[in-house]
């Protein structure tokens, strides 16, 4: 039986990647670096999870020595910019997410987050979209800055399961990306994927349950039904 739902954040709870991209670009500009990531480039760079890792990869890819830049400081500025932009209120939860959270809660399921992004960004998103503390909405939050290896490694999902005190068989992961799906599956979890703007068109394994959005699985019963389908 299903006892917990573990949510990815970026692309799953909300379409946040354009705000991340804006925050990165604003910081690059503010520091006079002359770097800019357009949508095409950002789609490529999303294969590398984690903001600091993404910046380092981009620099190396362009023949710039990542060690020549203070990437942690640059990324701290990006997080500050992102949380400020998030407070502007342009971002909404994806369709079906609020209903699923409410019905899962009413049905006694536990709710968790397993994400690559860092804690301030989660807090800013839940505050801006739900007007509440993330820790009030979710029983467990496992963030990228708490684990050694980010998705597609299983670490962040294993951390969420450990904090839930549940075996993987009693939980399901909701994701939008292949890296997320691989991470969840490596932790032994079942996973339902709803592609987002930056992950639509990606190739997902044939046996992966796909939904256009979360409105069709906005109750635990509907979610369990989908998981039972052959
Ligand atoms: C999304 C990511 C993150 C964000 C940026 O992962 O890969 O790196 O793009 O956030 P998920 P940070 O969907 O698992 O949340 O800059 O804070 O890393
Ligand atoms: Mg995601």
mmCIF file with all atom_site columns, N, CA, C and O in Angstrom, residues 123-176:
data_model
loop_
_atom_site.group_PDB
_atom_site.id
_atom_site.type_symbol
_atom_site.label_atom_id
_atom_site.label_alt_id
_atom_site.label_comp_id
_atom_site.label_asym_id
_atom_site.label_entity_id
_atom_site.label_seq_id
_atom_site.pdbx_PDB_ins_code
_atom_site.Cartn_x
_atom_site.Cartn_y
_atom_site.Cartn_z
_atom_site.occupancy
_atom_site.B_iso_or_equiv
_atom_site.pdbx_formal_charge
_atom_site.auth_seq_id
_atom_site.auth_comp_id
_atom_site.auth_asym_id
_atom_site.auth_atom_id
_atom_site.pdbx_PDB_model_num
ATOM 1   N N  . UNK A 1 123 ? 11.901 26.624 0.159   1.00 0.00 ? 123 UNK A N  1
ATOM 2   C CA . UNK A 1 123 ? 11.135 27.478 1.074   1.00 0.00 ? 123 UNK A CA 1
ATOM 3   C C  . UNK A 1 123 ? 10.495 28.635 0.315   1.00 0.00 ? 123 UNK A C  1
ATOM 4   O O  . UNK A 1 123 ? 9.321  28.958 0.532   1.00 0.00 ? 123 UNK A O  1
ATOM 5   N N  . UNK A 1 124 ? 11.249 29.254 -0.599  1.00 0.00 ? 124 UNK A N  1
ATOM 6   C CA . UNK A 1 124 ? 10.726 30.396 -1.358  1.00 0.00 ? 124 UNK A CA 1
ATOM 7   C C  . UNK A 1 124 ? 9.565  29.977 -2.258  1.00 0.00 ? 124 UNK A C  1
ATOM 8   O O  . UNK A 1 124 ? 8.562  30.696 -2.366  1.00 0.00 ? 124 UNK A O  1
ATOM 9   N N  . UNK A 1 125 ? 9.682  28.801 -2.880  1.00 0.00 ? 125 UNK A N  1
ATOM 10  C CA . UNK A 1 125 ? 8.610  28.319 -3.768  1.00 0.00 ? 125 UNK A CA 1
ATOM 11  C C  . UNK A 1 125 ? 7.320  28.036 -2.993  1.00 0.00 ? 125 UNK A C  1
ATOM 12  O O  . UNK A 1 125 ? 6.232  28.451 -3.423  1.00 0.00 ? 125 UNK A O  1
ATOM 13  N N  . UNK A 1 126 ? 7.424  27.333 -1.882  1.00 0.00 ? 126 UNK A N  1
ATOM 14  C CA . UNK A 1 126 ? 6.216  26.958 -1.135  1.00 0.00 ? 126 UNK A CA 1
ATOM 15  C C  . UNK A 1 126 ? 5.576  28.191 -0.484  1.00 0.00 ? 126 UNK A C  1
ATOM 16  O O  . UNK A 1 126 ? 4.352  28.332 -0.455  1.00 0.00 ? 126 UNK A O  1
ATOM 17  N N  . UNK A 1 127 ? 6.408  29.110 -0.021  1.00 0.00 ? 127 UNK A N  1
ATOM 18  C CA . UNK A 1 127 ? 5.890  30.374 0.530   1.00 0.00 ? 127 UNK A CA 1
ATOM 19  C C  . UNK A 1 127 ? 5.133  31.142 -0.566  1.00 0.00 ? 127 UNK A C  1
ATOM 20  O O  . UNK A 1 127 ? 4.009  31.599 -0.363  1.00 0.00 ? 127 UNK A O  1
ATOM 21  N N  . UNK A 1 128 ? 5.734  31.250 -1.754  1.00 0.00 ? 128 UNK A N  1
ATOM 22  C CA . UNK A 1 128 ? 5.140  32.058 -2.829  1.00 0.00 ? 128 UNK A CA 1
ATOM 23  C C  . UNK A 1 128 ? 3.889  31.417 -3.418  1.00 0.00 ? 128 UNK A C  1
ATOM 24  O O  . UNK A 1 128 ? 2.958  32.118 -3.817  1.00 0.00 ? 128 UNK A O  1
ATOM 25  N N  . UNK A 1 129 ? 3.849  30.078 -3.484  1.00 0.00 ? 129 UNK A N  1
ATOM 26  C CA . UNK A 1 129 ? 2.717  29.424 -4.152  1.00 0.00 ? 129 UNK A CA 1
ATOM 27  C C  . UNK A 1 129 ? 1.626  28.982 -3.191  1.00 0.00 ? 129 UNK A C  1
ATOM 28  O O  . UNK A 1 129 ? 0.465  28.880 -3.578  1.00 0.00 ? 129 UNK A O  1
ATOM 29  N N  . UNK A 1 130 ? 1.981  28.679 -1.929  1.00 0.00 ? 130 UNK A N  1
ATOM 30  C CA . UNK A 1 130 ? 0.994  28.160 -0.983  1.00 0.00 ? 130 UNK A CA 1
ATOM 31  C C  . UNK A 1 130 ? 0.819  29.060 0.241   1.00 0.00 ? 130 UNK A C  1
ATOM 32  O O  . UNK A 1 130 ? -0.075 28.825 1.060   1.00 0.00 ? 130 UNK A O  1
ATOM 33  N N  . UNK A 1 131 ? 1.684  30.055 0.366   1.00 0.00 ? 131 UNK A N  1
ATOM 34  C CA . UNK A 1 131 ? 1.593  30.959 1.507   1.00 0.00 ? 131 UNK A CA 1
ATOM 35  C C  . UNK A 1 131 ? 1.896  30.282 2.828   1.00 0.00 ? 131 UNK A C  1
ATOM 36  O O  . UNK A 1 131 ? 1.426  30.719 3.883   1.00 0.00 ? 131 UNK A O  1
ATOM 37  N N  . UNK A 1 132 ? 2.662  29.195 2.780   1.00 0.00 ? 132 UNK A N  1
ATOM 38  C CA . UNK A 1 132 ? 2.968  28.452 4.011   1.00 0.00 ? 132 UNK A CA 1
ATOM 39  C C  . UNK A 1 132 ? 4.447  28.091 4.069   1.00 0.00 ? 132 UNK A C  1
ATOM 40  O O  . UNK A 1 132 ? 5.162  28.183 3.083   1.00 0.00 ? 132 UNK A O  1
ATOM 41  N N  . UNK A 1 133 ? 4.870  27.625 5.245   1.00 0.00 ? 133 UNK A N  1
ATOM 42  C CA . UNK A 1 133 ? 6.228  27.105 5.386   1.00 0.00 ? 133 UNK A CA 1
ATOM 43  C C  . UNK A 1 133 ? 6.298  25.738 4.727   1.00 0.00 ? 133 UNK A C  1
ATOM 44  O O  . UNK A 1 133 ? 5.396  24.916 4.925   1.00 0.00 ? 133 UNK A O  1
ATOM 45  N N  . UNK A 1 134 ? 7.372  25.480 3.997   1.00 0.00 ? 134 UNK A N  1
ATOM 46  C CA . UNK A 1 134 ? 7.548  24.168 3.369   1.00 0.00 ? 134 UNK A CA 1
ATOM 47  C C  . UNK A 1 134 ? 7.501  23.054 4.417   1.00 0.00 ? 134 UNK A C  1
ATOM 48  O O  . UNK A 1 134 ? 6.965  21.968 4.170   1.00 0.00 ? 134 UNK A O  1
ATOM 49  N N  . UNK A 1 135 ? 8.013  23.325 5.604   1.00 0.00 ? 135 UNK A N  1
ATOM 50  C CA . UNK A 1 135 ? 8.042  22.298 6.653   1.00 0.00 ? 135 UNK A CA 1
ATOM 51  C C  . UNK A 1 135 ? 6.651  22.016 7.223   1.00 0.00 ? 135 UNK A C  1
ATOM 52  O O  . UNK A 1 135 ? 6.448  21.016 7.900   1.00 0.00 ? 135 UNK A O  1
ATOM 53  N N  . UNK A 1 136 ? 5.687  22.899 6.965   1.00 0.00 ? 136 UNK A N  1
ATOM 54  C CA . UNK A 1 136 ? 4.293  22.632 7.379   1.00 0.00 ? 136 UNK A CA 1
ATOM 55  C C  . UNK A 1 136 ? 3.609  21.730 6.358   1.00 0.00 ? 136 UNK A C  1
ATOM 56  O O  . UNK A 1 136 ? 2.730  20.950 6.699   1.00 0.00 ? 136 UNK A O  1
ATOM 57  N N  . UNK A 1 137 ? 3.979  21.889 5.103   1.00 0.00 ? 137 UNK A N  1
ATOM 58  C CA . UNK A 1 137 ? 3.321  21.149 4.022   1.00 0.00 ? 137 UNK A CA 1
ATOM 59  C C  . UNK A 1 137 ? 3.931  19.749 3.878   1.00 0.00 ? 137 UNK A C  1
ATOM 60  O O  . UNK A 1 137 ? 3.210  18.778 3.649   1.00 0.00 ? 137 UNK A O  1
ATOM 61  N N  . UNK A 1 138 ? 5.254  19.650 4.036   1.00 0.00 ? 138 UNK A N  1
ATOM 62  C CA . UNK A 1 138 ? 5.954  18.379 3.818   1.00 0.00 ? 138 UNK A CA 1
ATOM 63  C C  . UNK A 1 138 ? 6.531  17.843 5.123   1.00 0.00 ? 138 UNK A C  1
ATOM 64  O O  . UNK A 1 138 ? 7.122  18.590 5.897   1.00 0.00 ? 138 UNK A O  1
ATOM 65  N N  . UNK A 1 139 ? 6.335  16.535 5.354   1.00 0.00 ? 139 UNK A N  1
ATOM 66  C CA . UNK A 1 139 ? 6.864  15.895 6.558   1.00 0.00 ? 139 UNK A CA 1
ATOM 67  C C  . UNK A 1 139 ? 8.382  15.787 6.497   1.00 0.00 ? 139 UNK A C  1
ATOM 68  O O  . UNK A 1 139 ? 9.051  15.815 7.527   1.00 0.00 ? 139 UNK A O  1
ATOM 69  N N  . UNK A 1 140 ? 8.881  15.607 5.278   1.00 0.00 ? 140 UNK A N  1
ATOM 70  C CA . UNK A 1 140 ? 10.309 15.371 5.076   1.00 0.00 ? 140 UNK A CA 1
ATOM 71  C C  . UNK A 1 140 ? 10.773 16.178 3.867   1.00 0.00 ? 140 UNK A C  1
ATOM 72  O O  . UNK A 1 140 ? 10.090 16.213 2.841   1.00 0.00 ? 140 UNK A O  1
ATOM 73  N N  . UNK A 1 141 ? 11.919 16.836 4.006   1.00 0.00 ? 141 UNK A N  1
ATOM 74  C CA . UNK A 1 141 ? 12.513 17.549 2.868   1.00 0.00 ? 141 UNK A CA 1
ATOM 75  C C  . UNK A 1 141 ? 13.976 17.125 2.743   1.00 0.00 ? 141 UNK A C  1
ATOM 76  O O  . UNK A 1 141 ? 14.754 17.270 3.689   1.00 0.00 ? 141 UNK A O  1
ATOM 77  N N  . UNK A 1 142 ? 14.317 16.568 1.589   1.00 0.00 ? 142 UNK A N  1
ATOM 78  C CA . UNK A 1 142 ? 15.704 16.188 1.307   1.00 0.00 ? 142 UNK A CA 1
ATOM 79  C C  . UNK A 1 142 ? 16.166 17.036 0.136   1.00 0.00 ? 142 UNK A C  1
ATOM 80  O O  . UNK A 1 142 ? 15.566 17.000 -0.943  1.00 0.00 ? 142 UNK A O  1
ATOM 81  N N  . UNK A 1 143 ? 17.211 17.814 0.345   1.00 0.00 ? 143 UNK A N  1
ATOM 82  C CA . UNK A 1 143 ? 17.657 18.779 -0.662  1.00 0.00 ? 143 UNK A CA 1
ATOM 83  C C  . UNK A 1 143 ? 19.046 18.431 -1.190  1.00 0.00 ? 143 UNK A C  1
ATOM 84  O O  . UNK A 1 143 ? 19.805 17.700 -0.554  1.00 0.00 ? 143 UNK A O  1
ATOM 85  N N  . UNK A 1 144 ? 19.349 18.982 -2.365  1.00 0.00 ? 144 UNK A N  1
ATOM 86  C CA . UNK A 1 144 ? 20.582 18.662 -3.066  1.00 0.00 ? 144 UNK A CA 1
ATOM 87  C C  . UNK A 1 144 ? 21.840 18.970 -2.277  1.00 0.00 ? 144 UNK A C  1
ATOM 88  O O  . UNK A 1 144 ? 22.839 18.251 -2.381  1.00 0.00 ? 144 UNK A O  1
ATOM 89  N N  . UNK A 1 145 ? 21.780 20.043 -1.477  1.00 0.00 ? 145 UNK A N  1
ATOM 90  C CA . UNK A 1 145 ? 22.987 20.421 -0.731  1.00 0.00 ? 145 UNK A CA 1
ATOM 91  C C  . UNK A 1 145 ? 23.221 19.543 0.499   1.00 0.00 ? 145 UNK A C  1
ATOM 92  O O  . UNK A 1 145 ? 24.167 19.741 1.242   1.00 0.00 ? 145 UNK A O  1
ATOM 93  N N  . UNK A 1 146 ? 22.358 18.557 0.709   1.00 0.00 ? 146 UNK A N  1
ATOM 94  C CA . UNK A 1 146 ? 22.529 17.658 1.853   1.00 0.00 ? 146 UNK A CA 1
ATOM 95  C C  . UNK A 1 146 ? 23.163 16.328 1.475   1.00 0.00 ? 146 UNK A C  1
ATOM 96  O O  . UNK A 1 146 ? 23.402 15.498 2.356   1.00 0.00 ? 146 UNK A O  1
ATOM 97  N N  . UNK A 1 147 ? 23.335 16.077 0.184   1.00 0.00 ? 147 UNK A N  1
ATOM 98  C CA . UNK A 1 147 ? 23.849 14.764 -0.236  1.00 0.00 ? 147 UNK A CA 1
ATOM 99  C C  . UNK A 1 147 ? 25.157 14.901 -1.025  1.00 0.00 ? 147 UNK A C  1
ATOM 100 O O  . UNK A 1 147 ? 25.432 15.947 -1.613  1.00 0.00 ? 147 UNK A O  1
ATOM 101 N N  . UNK A 1 148 ? 25.916 13.816 -1.041  1.00 0.00 ? 148 UNK A N  1
ATOM 102 C CA . UNK A 1 148 ? 27.206 13.820 -1.734  1.00 0.00 ? 148 UNK A CA 1
ATOM 103 C C  . UNK A 1 148 ? 27.009 13.840 -3.249  1.00 0.00 ? 148 UNK A C  1
ATOM 104 O O  . UNK A 1 148 ? 27.692 14.578 -3.955  1.00 0.00 ? 148 UNK A O  1
ATOM 105 N N  . UNK A 1 149 ? 26.070 13.033 -3.732  1.00 0.00 ? 149 UNK A N  1
ATOM 106 C CA . UNK A 1 149 ? 25.874 12.923 -5.180  1.00 0.00 ? 149 UNK A CA 1
ATOM 107 C C  . UNK A 1 149 ? 24.443 13.284 -5.544  1.00 0.00 ? 149 UNK A C  1
ATOM 108 O O  . UNK A 1 149 ? 23.482 12.739 -4.997  1.00 0.00 ? 149 UNK A O  1
ATOM 109 N N  . UNK A 1 150 ? 24.293 14.223 -6.461  1.00 0.00 ? 150 UNK A N  1
ATOM 110 C CA . UNK A 1 150 ? 22.965 14.663 -6.888  1.00 0.00 ? 150 UNK A CA 1
ATOM 111 C C  . UNK A 1 150 ? 22.360 13.685 -7.894  1.00 0.00 ? 150 UNK A C  1
ATOM 112 O O  . UNK A 1 150 ? 23.028 12.756 -8.361  1.00 0.00 ? 150 UNK A O  1
ATOM 113 N N  . UNK A 1 151 ? 21.076 13.880 -8.251  1.00 0.00 ? 151 UNK A N  1
ATOM 114 C CA . UNK A 1 151 ? 20.428 13.038 -9.253  1.00 0.00 ? 151 UNK A CA 1
ATOM 115 C C  . UNK A 1 151 ? 21.284 13.045 -10.521 1.00 0.00 ? 151 UNK A C  1
ATOM 116 O O  . UNK A 1 151 ? 21.866 14.082 -10.826 1.00 0.00 ? 151 UNK A O  1
ATOM 117 N N  . UNK A 1 152 ? 21.440 11.945 -11.249 1.00 0.00 ? 152 UNK A N  1
ATOM 118 C CA . UNK A 1 152 ? 20.668 10.699 -11.196 1.00 0.00 ? 152 UNK A CA 1
ATOM 119 C C  . UNK A 1 152 ? 21.107 9.699  -10.119 1.00 0.00 ? 152 UNK A C  1
ATOM 120 O O  . UNK A 1 152 ? 20.582 8.596  -10.090 1.00 0.00 ? 152 UNK A O  1
ATOM 121 N N  . UNK A 1 153 ? 22.045 10.057 -9.253  1.00 0.00 ? 153 UNK A N  1
ATOM 122 C CA . UNK A 1 153 ? 22.402 9.165  -8.143  1.00 0.00 ? 153 UNK A CA 1
ATOM 123 C C  . UNK A 1 153 ? 21.194 9.028  -7.206  1.00 0.00 ? 153 UNK A C  1
ATOM 124 O O  . UNK A 1 153 ? 20.366 9.939  -7.124  1.00 0.00 ? 153 UNK A O  1
ATOM 125 N N  . UNK A 1 154 ? 21.073 7.917  -6.502  1.00 0.00 ? 154 UNK A N  1
ATOM 126 C CA . UNK A 1 154 ? 19.891 7.690  -5.655  1.00 0.00 ? 154 UNK A CA 1
ATOM 127 C C  . UNK A 1 154 ? 19.916 8.442  -4.322  1.00 0.00 ? 154 UNK A C  1
ATOM 128 O O  . UNK A 1 154 ? 18.905 8.466  -3.610  1.00 0.00 ? 154 UNK A O  1
ATOM 129 N N  . UNK A 1 155 ? 21.032 9.060  -3.982  1.00 0.00 ? 155 UNK A N  1
ATOM 130 C CA . UNK A 1 155 ? 21.253 9.593  -2.621  1.00 0.00 ? 155 UNK A CA 1
ATOM 131 C C  . UNK A 1 155 ? 20.087 10.392 -2.044  1.00 0.00 ? 155 UNK A C  1
ATOM 132 O O  . UNK A 1 155 ? 19.684 10.185 -0.898  1.00 0.00 ? 155 UNK A O  1
ATOM 133 N N  . UNK A 1 156 ? 19.557 11.338 -2.826  1.00 0.00 ? 156 UNK A N  1
ATOM 134 C CA . UNK A 1 156 ? 18.560 12.254 -2.256  1.00 0.00 ? 156 UNK A CA 1
ATOM 135 C C  . UNK A 1 156 ? 17.233 11.525 -1.997  1.00 0.00 ? 156 UNK A C  1
ATOM 136 O O  . UNK A 1 156 ? 16.533 11.819 -1.017  1.00 0.00 ? 156 UNK A O  1
ATOM 137 N N  . UNK A 1 157 ? 16.897 10.538 -2.845  1.00 0.00 ? 157 UNK A N  1
ATOM 138 C CA . UNK A 1 157 ? 15.697 9.732  -2.579  1.00 0.00 ? 157 UNK A CA 1
ATOM 139 C C  . UNK A 1 157 ? 15.916 8.792  -1.401  1.00 0.00 ? 157 UNK A C  1
ATOM 140 O O  . UNK A 1 157 ? 14.997 8.572  -0.596  1.00 0.00 ? 157 UNK A O  1
ATOM 141 N N  . UNK A 1 158 ? 17.126 8.241  -1.277  1.00 0.00 ? 158 UNK A N  1
ATOM 142 C CA . UNK A 1 158 ? 17.422 7.376  -0.128  1.00 0.00 ? 158 UNK A CA 1
ATOM 143 C C  . UNK A 1 158 ? 17.348 8.174  1.167   1.00 0.00 ? 158 UNK A C  1
ATOM 144 O O  . UNK A 1 158 ? 16.845 7.681  2.189   1.00 0.00 ? 158 UNK A O  1
ATOM 145 N N  . UNK A 1 159 ? 17.816 9.420  1.108   1.00 0.00 ? 159 UNK A N  1
ATOM 146 C CA . UNK A 1 159 ? 17.740 10.291 2.296   1.00 0.00 ? 159 UNK A CA 1
ATOM 147 C C  . UNK A 1 159 ? 16.287 10.563 2.672   1.00 0.00 ? 159 UNK A C  1
ATOM 148 O O  . UNK A 1 159 ? 15.909 10.501 3.849   1.00 0.00 ? 159 UNK A O  1
ATOM 149 N N  . UNK A 1 160 ? 15.457 10.854 1.666   1.00 0.00 ? 160 UNK A N  1
ATOM 150 C CA . UNK A 1 160 ? 14.028 11.100 1.928   1.00 0.00 ? 160 UNK A CA 1
ATOM 151 C C  . UNK A 1 160 ? 13.378 9.852  2.546   1.00 0.00 ? 160 UNK A C  1
ATOM 152 O O  . UNK A 1 160 ? 12.625 9.955  3.522   1.00 0.00 ? 160 UNK A O  1
ATOM 153 N N  . UNK A 1 161 ? 13.677 8.670  2.009   1.00 0.00 ? 161 UNK A N  1
ATOM 154 C CA . UNK A 1 161 ? 13.104 7.428  2.544   1.00 0.00 ? 161 UNK A CA 1
ATOM 155 C C  . UNK A 1 161 ? 13.568 7.189  3.983   1.00 0.00 ? 161 UNK A C  1
ATOM 156 O O  . UNK A 1 161 ? 12.780 6.780  4.838   1.00 0.00 ? 161 UNK A O  1
ATOM 157 N N  . UNK A 1 162 ? 14.846 7.433  4.233   1.00 0.00 ? 162 UNK A N  1
ATOM 158 C CA . UNK A 1 162 ? 15.375 7.237  5.585   1.00 0.00 ? 162 UNK A CA 1
ATOM 159 C C  . UNK A 1 162 ? 14.655 8.156  6.558   1.00 0.00 ? 162 UNK A C  1
ATOM 160 O O  . UNK A 1 162 ? 14.246 7.755  7.645   1.00 0.00 ? 162 UNK A O  1
ATOM 161 N N  . UNK A 1 163 ? 14.438 9.394  6.153   1.00 0.00 ? 163 UNK A N  1
ATOM 162 C CA . UNK A 1 163 ? 13.747 10.343 7.041   1.00 0.00 ? 163 UNK A CA 1
ATOM 163 C C  . UNK A 1 163 ? 12.271 10.006 7.200   1.00 0.00 ? 163 UNK A C  1
ATOM 164 O O  . UNK A 1 163 ? 11.668 10.287 8.239   1.00 0.00 ? 163 UNK A O  1
ATOM 165 N N  . UNK A 1 164 ? 11.684 9.411  6.163   1.00 0.00 ? 164 UNK A N  1
ATOM 166 C CA . UNK A 1 164 ? 10.288 8.975  6.268   1.00 0.00 ? 164 UNK A CA 1
ATOM 167 C C  . UNK A 1 164 ? 10.186 7.719  7.138   1.00 0.00 ? 164 UNK A C  1
ATOM 168 O O  . UNK A 1 164 ? 9.125  7.423  7.692   1.00 0.00 ? 164 UNK A O  1
ATOM 169 N N  . UNK A 1 165 ? 11.279 6.966  7.208   1.00 0.00 ? 165 UNK A N  1
ATOM 170 C CA . UNK A 1 165 ? 11.277 5.701  7.937   1.00 0.00 ? 165 UNK A CA 1
ATOM 171 C C  . UNK A 1 165 ? 10.478 4.640  7.207   1.00 0.00 ? 165 UNK A C  1
ATOM 172 O O  . UNK A 1 165 ? 9.868  3.767  7.829   1.00 0.00 ? 165 UNK A O  1
ATOM 173 N N  . UNK A 1 166 ? 10.460 4.703  5.887   1.00 0.00 ? 166 UNK A N  1
ATOM 174 C CA . UNK A 1 166 ? 9.675  3.769  5.074   1.00 0.00 ? 166 UNK A CA 1
ATOM 175 C C  . UNK A 1 166 ? 10.563 3.059  4.055   1.00 0.00 ? 166 UNK A C  1
ATOM 176 O O  . UNK A 1 166 ? 11.511 3.648  3.540   1.00 0.00 ? 166 UNK A O  1
ATOM 177 N N  . UNK A 1 167 ? 10.236 1.783  3.743   1.00 0.00 ? 167 UNK A N  1
ATOM 178 C CA . UNK A 1 167 ? 10.903 1.137  2.620   1.00 0.00 ? 167 UNK A CA 1
ATOM 179 C C  . UNK A 1 167 ? 10.363 1.702  1.311   1.00 0.00 ? 167 UNK A C  1
ATOM 180 O O  . UNK A 1 167 ? 9.235  2.217  1.258   1.00 0.00 ? 167 UNK A O  1
ATOM 181 N N  . UNK A 1 168 ? 11.161 1.610  0.251   1.00 0.00 ? 168 UNK A N  1
ATOM 182 C CA . UNK A 1 168 ? 10.794 2.187  -1.046  1.00 0.00 ? 168 UNK A CA 1
ATOM 183 C C  . UNK A 1 168 ? 9.451  1.669  -1.554  1.00 0.00 ? 168 UNK A C  1
ATOM 184 O O  . UNK A 1 168 ? 8.713  2.398  -2.228  1.00 0.00 ? 168 UNK A O  1
ATOM 185 N N  . UNK A 1 169 ? 9.105  0.428  -1.215  1.00 0.00 ? 169 UNK A N  1
ATOM 186 C CA . UNK A 1 169 ? 7.872  -0.178 -1.738  1.00 0.00 ? 169 UNK A CA 1
ATOM 187 C C  . UNK A 1 169 ? 6.612  0.564  -1.284  1.00 0.00 ? 169 UNK A C  1
ATOM 188 O O  . UNK A 1 169 ? 5.563  0.443  -1.921  1.00 0.00 ? 169 UNK A O  1
ATOM 189 N N  . UNK A 1 170 ? 6.699  1.309  -0.208  1.00 0.00 ? 170 UNK A N  1
ATOM 190 C CA . UNK A 1 170 ? 5.521  2.015  0.313   1.00 0.00 ? 170 UNK A CA 1
ATOM 191 C C  . UNK A 1 170 ? 5.421  3.458  -0.166  1.00 0.00 ? 170 UNK A C  1
ATOM 192 O O  . UNK A 1 170 ? 4.569  4.211  0.298   1.00 0.00 ? 170 UNK A O  1
ATOM 193 N N  . UNK A 1 171 ? 6.299  3.829  -1.081  1.00 0.00 ? 171 UNK A N  1
ATOM 194 C CA . UNK A 1 171 ? 6.280  5.222  -1.546  1.00 0.00 ? 171 UNK A CA 1
ATOM 195 C C  . UNK A 1 171 ? 6.329  5.276  -3.070  1.00 0.00 ? 171 UNK A C  1
ATOM 196 O O  . UNK A 1 171 ? 6.630  4.289  -3.740  1.00 0.00 ? 171 UNK A O  1
ATOM 197 N N  . UNK A 1 172 ? 6.008  6.445  -3.605  1.00 0.00 ? 172 UNK A N  1
ATOM 198 C CA . UNK A 1 172 ? 6.120  6.674  -5.044  1.00 0.00 ? 172 UNK A CA 1
ATOM 199 C C  . UNK A 1 172 ? 6.765  8.042  -5.247  1.00 0.00 ? 172 UNK A C  1
ATOM 200 O O  . UNK A 1 172 ? 6.551  8.968  -4.457  1.00 0.00 ? 172 UNK A O  1
ATOM 201 N N  . UNK A 1 173 ? 7.573  8.144  -6.292  1.00 0.00 ? 173 UNK A N  1
ATOM 202 C CA . UNK A 1 173 ? 8.209  9.413  -6.632  1.00 0.00 ? 173 UNK A CA 1
ATOM 203 C C  . UNK A 1 173 ? 7.489  10.047 -7.817  1.00 0.00 ? 173 UNK A C  1
ATOM 204 O O  . UNK A 1 173 ? 7.073  9.349  -8.746  1.00 0.00 ? 173 UNK A O  1
ATOM 205 N N  . UNK A 1 174 ? 7.331  11.357 -7.786  1.00 0.00 ? 174 UNK A N  1
ATOM 206 C CA . UNK A 1 174 ? 6.790  12.105 -8.927  1.00 0.00 ? 174 UNK A CA 1
ATOM 207 C C  . UNK A 1 174 ? 7.905  12.973 -9.489  1.00 0.00 ? 174 UNK A C  1
ATOM 208 O O  . UNK A 1 174 ? 8.535  13.731 -8.750  1.00 0.00 ? 174 UNK A O  1
ATOM 209 N N  . UNK A 1 175 ? 8.119  12.865 -10.785 1.00 0.00 ? 175 UNK A N  1
ATOM 210 C CA . UNK A 1 175 ? 9.270  13.498 -11.432 1.00 0.00 ? 175 UNK A CA 1
ATOM 211 C C  . UNK A 1 175 ? 8.887  14.111 -12.771 1.00 0.00 ? 175 UNK A C  1
ATOM 212 O O  . UNK A 1 175 ? 7.839  13.800 -13.335 1.00 0.00 ? 175 UNK A O  1
ATOM 213 N N  . UNK A 1 176 ? 9.780  14.952 -13.301 1.00 0.00 ? 176 UNK A N  1
ATOM 214 C CA . UNK A 1 176 ? 9.570  15.510 -14.640 1.00 0.00 ? 176 UNK A CA 1
ATOM 215 C C  . UNK A 1 176 ? 10.716 15.176 -15.582 1.00 0.00 ? 176 UNK A C  1
ATOM 216 O O  . UNK A 1 176 ? 10.624 15.474 -16.776 1.00 0.00 ? 176 UNK A O  1
#
